[in-house]
Every structure is written in C-alpha cells, then in structure tokens.
Amino acid sequence: MKRILTIQDVSCVGKCSLTVALPIISAFGIEAAILPTATLSTHTAFSGFTFRDLTSDIKPILCHWKEQNIGFDGIYTGYLGSREQIDLVLEAFRDFGEGKLKFVDPAMGDNGKLYTGFDSAFALEMAKLCAAADIIVPNMTEACFMLGKPYVAGGCYDESYVRSLLRELTDLGCRYAVITGVELECGKLGCYGYDSQNDRFFSDYNSKLPQSFHGTGDIFASVCFASIMNGRSVDQACEIAADFVCDSITATVTDENPIWYGVHFEKVLAGGKYLSGK
C-alpha cells in the first residue's frame, strides 16, 4: 500500500483541510499520514473560532520521522499559515520528497482577495513552494497573486489569458499547473491545466451550479492527488476531481437537511462510483 503525507490545518468542524483530505485519500486505498499546521475549532467562516498554531511542532515531527526511516510515496500540501511553515515544507520536500510526487494546493485566497493574515509577500513565498512542486492547483485568485498579476473577476475568461497564466505558473518550476474555478463558457465552470513538458493544455467543465460551498477546493485537490497516486494521468485525475465536487454539491443541495458550511462528500464516497479505479 502506498503511503502519502498531507500537510495542512485541522478545522475540527467544517469539512475542509485535513477533515476532507484524510477520509478521501484513505477511501482511495492509500495510507494517509498527516502533519497538522494548526488546529481550529471550525473553519474561518464560523464566528469566534479558536486557533492554535502548530509551527513549533513541525520540525520535531520531521526529525522523528527521519530517525525512524519513515518514507512517503507523495506529499500533498494545503493551507499553510506562515512563511516559516512554507520553509519547513520545503525542508520536508528535500528530506522526504526526492523522486516522489509533490502536489501543492496554494490555499491562500479566493474571489480576488487573500485570506486574513496573508499579503502579497506571502503569495511570493508560496510561489517558491510551487516552484519545488510537480503539480500545483491554484484558483484564479491564487494564480494572479503568485504571478503579481491583476485579478480578473469571474465571468467568461479569455482562453488566451488563461493559457498565458498557466505558462507563467509552470515557469516557476513545476511541470503541471491546473487553475480551478475557470469559467470560459458562460454557464460552464471547471479547471484548465497545462503540461509544460509536452507543451499541452487540457481542461474539464461541468454545468455551473448556482450554489457555492466552503471546502470544495480541498475536495478537488484531495481527489485529484489520490487519483494520480492510483495511476491516473493528471488530465484524468482533474476530470474525476471536478465530477466528484459537482456530485458532492448536488448531494448537499438535494438533501432534506442541507448544510451551509460544507458539502456531503461522504455520500459520494459511500456510493463507490469514484473508487473502482483504485
């Protein structure tokens, strides 16, 4: 059985970050080791949430793993709370990631704004982490901030503009860049990717749903990473992940007791539709 490491925060309630990554990756038949960067009582859309930074615990954990000769087949990073944490992840890449798949979701903003506590300097540091990755999956906001580009608000993006962003993202150093939340055709929403080694673009779209929920980016990244680890191509993995997210949203809005803070991805996992290729 393959073992991967995922590095991101734990929002105890909220269906995002590690509470999404751990069950999804495990369900895909992969052992999931975790390195929490912080613990929150809920995700940040709740009011009055508690927060504990775990930066000081990261290096001792990494050192213990080295002493025990623990290795991983891939590393997947999500929300990182500081530049110091980015430096520690780069250290983990050097110590545990040589020749292994390194997958970065630079979770730091959306809808043209960075999350609270982040600034343009942090975005440039995140770009350094993306440079050390094999695959990165930013949304449009994150892509623009890492490249120092003005954010273009949602709507129907120009395809040449999206392709130019993807080329610049891979110029950072990664082979694959996939931008999520791209709307090229009005009424269609999906992801657009680029394989710099083969100079090849690819995309996948679904009908745009009127509802939006927290945590869907984390679900996309987790399903995409797990699918690649199970032998799918990046193109196939992105299609699987996009369909999984759409099914999760549909499962939520059609439920008798829908929730506002996340989606019912568990129902999609339980259905087994996406696990047959593991």
Coordinates of C-alpha atoms in Angstrom, one line a residue:
M1 CA 0.0 0.0 0.0
K2 CA 1.2 3.5 -0.9
R3 CA 1.8 6.0 1.9
I4 CA 1.4 9.7 1.4
L5 CA 1.9 12.7 3.6
T6 CA -0.5 15.6 3.6
I7 CA 0.4 18.9 5.3
Q8 CA -2.3 21.3 6.2
D9 CA -4.5 22.5 9.1
V10 CA -7.2 20.7 11.0
S11 CA -10.5 22.5 11.1
C12 CA -12.3 20.3 13.6
V13 CA -15.8 21.2 12.2
G14 CA -16.3 22.5 8.7
K15 CA -15.5 19.8 6.1
C16 CA -12.2 21.2 4.8
S17 CA -8.5 20.7 5.0
L18 CA -7.5 17.5 6.8
T19 CA -11.0 16.5 7.7
V20 CA -11.6 16.3 4.0
A21 CA -8.1 15.0 2.8
L22 CA -7.8 12.2 5.3
P23 CA -11.1 10.3 4.6
I24 CA -10.9 10.9 0.8
I25 CA -7.3 9.6 0.5
S26 CA -7.9 6.7 2.8
A27 CA -11.0 5.7 0.8
F28 CA -9.0 5.7 -2.4
G29 CA -6.9 2.9 -0.8
I30 CA -3.9 5.0 0.2
E31 CA -2.4 5.3 3.7
A32 CA -2.6 8.9 4.7
A33 CA 0.0 10.3 7.2
I34 CA -0.8 13.8 8.4
L35 CA 1.3 16.8 9.5
P36 CA -1.1 19.4 11.0
T37 CA 0.0 23.0 10.7
A38 CA -2.7 24.4 13.0
T39 CA -5.9 23.4 14.8
L40 CA -9.1 25.4 14.6
S41 CA -12.4 24.7 16.3
T42 CA -14.2 25.4 13.0
H43 CA -13.2 26.8 9.7
T44 CA -13.0 30.5 9.4
A45 CA -16.5 31.2 8.1
F46 CA -17.8 30.5 11.6
S47 CA -17.6 33.4 14.1
G48 CA -15.5 33.1 17.2
F49 CA -13.4 30.1 16.2
T50 CA -10.4 29.1 18.2
F51 CA -7.0 28.8 16.6
R52 CA -3.7 27.2 17.8
D53 CA -0.6 27.5 15.6
L54 CA 1.5 24.3 15.5
T55 CA 4.6 25.6 13.7
S56 CA 6.8 24.7 16.6
D57 CA 5.8 21.0 16.4
I58 CA 6.5 20.6 12.7
K59 CA 10.3 20.3 12.8
P60 CA 10.5 17.8 15.8
I61 CA 7.9 15.6 13.9
L62 CA 10.0 15.7 10.7
C63 CA 13.2 14.8 12.7
H64 CA 11.5 11.9 14.4
W65 CA 10.3 10.5 11.0
K66 CA 13.9 10.7 9.7
E67 CA 15.2 8.9 12.8
Q68 CA 12.6 6.1 12.2
N69 CA 13.4 6.0 8.4
I70 CA 9.7 6.7 7.6
G71 CA 9.2 7.5 3.9
F72 CA 6.3 8.6 1.7
D73 CA 5.3 8.0 -1.9
G74 CA 3.9 11.5 -2.3
I75 CA 3.5 14.8 -0.4
Y76 CA 0.3 17.0 -0.7
T77 CA 0.2 20.4 0.9
G78 CA -2.8 22.6 1.6
Y79 CA -3.3 25.6 3.8
L80 CA -0.1 26.9 5.3
G81 CA -0.4 29.7 7.8
S82 CA 3.0 31.5 7.6
R83 CA 6.3 31.9 5.7
E84 CA 8.0 29.9 8.3
Q85 CA 5.7 26.9 7.6
I86 CA 6.5 27.2 3.9
D87 CA 10.2 27.0 4.7
L88 CA 9.5 23.9 6.8
V89 CA 7.5 22.3 4.0
L90 CA 10.4 23.0 1.6
E91 CA 12.6 21.1 4.1
A92 CA 10.2 18.2 4.1
F93 CA 10.3 18.2 0.3
R94 CA 14.1 17.9 0.4
D95 CA 14.2 15.2 3.1
F96 CA 11.2 13.1 2.0
G97 CA 10.2 14.2 -1.5
E98 CA 13.1 13.3 -3.7
G99 CA 11.8 11.4 -6.7
K100 CA 8.2 11.4 -5.2
L101 CA 5.1 13.3 -6.3
K102 CA 4.9 16.7 -4.8
F103 CA 1.5 18.3 -5.1
V104 CA 0.7 21.8 -3.8
D105 CA -2.7 23.5 -3.3
P106 CA -1.6 27.0 -2.5
A107 CA -4.7 27.7 -0.5
M108 CA -4.5 31.4 0.4
G109 CA -7.4 33.3 -1.2
D110 CA -10.5 33.4 -3.4
N111 CA -12.7 35.9 -5.2
G112 CA -9.8 38.3 -5.8
K113 CA -8.8 38.6 -2.1
L114 CA -6.2 36.9 0.1
Y115 CA -7.4 35.2 3.3
T116 CA -7.0 37.2 6.5
G117 CA -3.3 37.4 7.6
F118 CA -1.8 37.0 4.2
D119 CA -0.3 39.6 1.9
S120 CA 1.5 39.9 -1.4
A121 CA 4.8 39.0 0.2
F122 CA 3.3 35.7 1.4
A123 CA 2.0 35.0 -2.1
L124 CA 5.5 35.3 -3.5
E125 CA 6.8 32.9 -0.8
M126 CA 4.0 30.5 -1.8
A127 CA 5.3 30.8 -5.4
K128 CA 8.6 29.4 -4.2
L129 CA 6.9 26.4 -2.8
C130 CA 5.0 25.9 -6.1
A131 CA 8.4 26.1 -7.9
A132 CA 9.5 23.0 -5.9
A133 CA 6.3 21.0 -6.7
D134 CA 5.4 18.7 -9.6
I135 CA 1.8 19.7 -9.7
I136 CA 0.1 22.9 -8.5
V137 CA -3.7 23.6 -8.3
P138 CA -4.3 27.3 -7.6
N139 CA -7.6 29.0 -8.2
M140 CA -7.6 32.2 -10.3
T141 CA -7.1 34.4 -7.3
E142 CA -4.0 32.5 -6.1
A143 CA -2.6 32.2 -9.6
C144 CA -2.8 36.0 -10.0
F145 CA -1.3 36.9 -6.6
M146 CA 1.7 34.4 -7.1
L147 CA 2.4 35.9 -10.5
G148 CA 1.9 39.6 -9.5
K149 CA -1.0 39.9 -12.0
P150 CA -4.2 41.9 -11.5
Y151 CA -7.1 39.7 -10.7
V152 CA -9.8 39.4 -13.4
A153 CA -13.2 39.0 -11.8
G154 CA -15.3 35.9 -12.6
G155 CA -17.3 35.5 -15.8
C156 CA -16.2 34.2 -19.1
Y157 CA -12.4 34.3 -19.2
D158 CA -10.5 34.7 -22.4
E159 CA -8.8 31.4 -23.2
S160 CA -5.5 33.0 -24.3
Y161 CA -5.3 34.8 -21.0
V162 CA -5.8 31.6 -19.0
R163 CA -3.2 29.8 -21.1
S164 CA -0.7 32.7 -20.6
L165 CA -1.2 32.4 -16.8
L166 CA -0.6 28.6 -16.9
R167 CA 2.6 29.0 -18.9
E168 CA 3.9 31.6 -16.3
L169 CA 2.9 29.3 -13.4
T170 CA 4.9 26.4 -14.9
D171 CA 7.8 28.9 -15.5
L172 CA 8.1 29.0 -11.7
G173 CA 9.4 25.4 -11.8
C174 CA 6.5 22.9 -11.6
R175 CA 5.7 20.6 -14.6
Y176 CA 1.9 20.8 -14.3
A177 CA -0.3 23.8 -13.4
V178 CA -4.0 23.5 -13.1
I179 CA -6.2 26.5 -12.4
T180 CA -9.5 25.7 -10.8
G181 CA -12.8 27.7 -10.9
V182 CA -12.2 28.8 -14.6
E183 CA -15.3 29.9 -16.5
L184 CA -14.5 30.0 -20.2
E185 CA -18.0 29.3 -21.5
C186 CA -20.8 31.2 -19.7
G187 CA -22.7 28.6 -17.7
K188 CA -19.8 26.2 -17.6
L189 CA -17.2 26.0 -14.7
G190 CA -14.2 23.8 -14.4
C191 CA -10.4 23.5 -14.5
Y192 CA -7.8 24.3 -17.1
G193 CA -4.4 22.7 -17.0
Y194 CA -1.0 22.7 -18.7
D195 CA 1.7 20.1 -19.1
S196 CA 4.9 22.1 -19.7
Q197 CA 7.0 19.1 -20.5
N198 CA 4.8 18.3 -23.5
D199 CA 3.5 21.8 -24.2
R200 CA -0.1 20.5 -23.9
F201 CA -3.2 22.1 -22.5
F202 CA -6.2 20.3 -21.1
S203 CA -9.5 21.2 -19.5
D204 CA -12.7 19.8 -18.0
Y205 CA -16.0 21.6 -17.4
N206 CA -19.4 20.9 -15.8
S207 CA -22.5 23.0 -15.7
K208 CA -22.1 25.9 -13.3
L209 CA -24.3 25.3 -10.2
P210 CA -25.9 28.3 -8.6
Q211 CA -24.7 27.3 -5.1
S212 CA -21.2 27.6 -3.7
F213 CA -19.8 26.0 -0.6
H214 CA -16.7 26.1 1.6
G215 CA -14.2 23.3 1.2
T216 CA -14.8 22.3 -2.4
G217 CA -11.2 23.3 -3.4
D218 CA -9.9 21.0 -0.7
I219 CA -12.1 18.2 -2.0
F220 CA -10.9 18.8 -5.6
A221 CA -7.2 18.7 -4.6
S222 CA -7.6 15.6 -2.4
V223 CA -9.5 13.6 -5.1
C224 CA -7.1 14.8 -7.8
F225 CA -4.0 13.9 -5.8
A226 CA -5.4 10.5 -4.7
S227 CA -6.3 9.7 -8.3
I228 CA -2.8 10.5 -9.6
M229 CA -1.3 8.3 -6.8
N230 CA -3.5 5.5 -8.1
G231 CA -2.1 5.7 -11.6
R232 CA -4.4 8.1 -13.3
S233 CA -3.0 10.8 -15.6
V234 CA -3.2 14.4 -14.5
D235 CA -5.9 15.0 -17.1
Q236 CA -8.0 12.1 -15.9
A237 CA -7.5 13.0 -12.2
C238 CA -8.7 16.5 -12.8
E239 CA -11.8 15.2 -14.6
I240 CA -12.5 12.8 -11.7
A241 CA -12.0 15.5 -9.1
A242 CA -14.2 18.0 -10.9
D243 CA -17.0 15.5 -11.3
F244 CA -16.6 14.5 -7.6
V245 CA -17.1 18.1 -6.5
C246 CA -20.2 18.5 -8.6
D247 CA -21.7 15.3 -7.2
S248 CA -20.9 16.4 -3.7
I249 CA -22.6 19.8 -4.2
T250 CA -25.7 18.0 -5.7
A251 CA -25.8 15.6 -2.8
T252 CA -25.9 18.6 -0.4
V253 CA -28.5 20.7 -2.1
T254 CA -30.9 17.8 -2.6
D255 CA -30.6 16.6 1.0
E256 CA -33.5 17.1 3.3
N257 CA -31.2 18.9 5.8
P258 CA -28.6 20.7 3.7
I259 CA -25.7 22.4 5.5
W260 CA -24.1 25.8 4.7
Y261 CA -20.6 25.2 5.9
G262 CA -19.5 22.3 3.6
V263 CA -20.7 19.6 1.2
H264 CA -21.8 16.0 1.7
F265 CA -18.7 14.4 0.1
E266 CA -19.2 11.4 2.4
K267 CA -22.3 10.4 0.5
V268 CA -20.3 10.4 -2.8
L269 CA -17.5 8.4 -1.3
A270 CA -20.0 5.8 0.1
G271 CA -21.5 5.4 -3.4
G272 CA -18.2 4.0 -4.6
K273 CA -18.5 5.5 -8.1
Y274 CA -15.0 7.0 -7.9
L275 CA -13.2 4.2 -6.1
S276 CA -13.4 1.5 -8.8
G277 CA -10.1 2.5 -10.3
K278 CA -8.1 2.3 -7.2

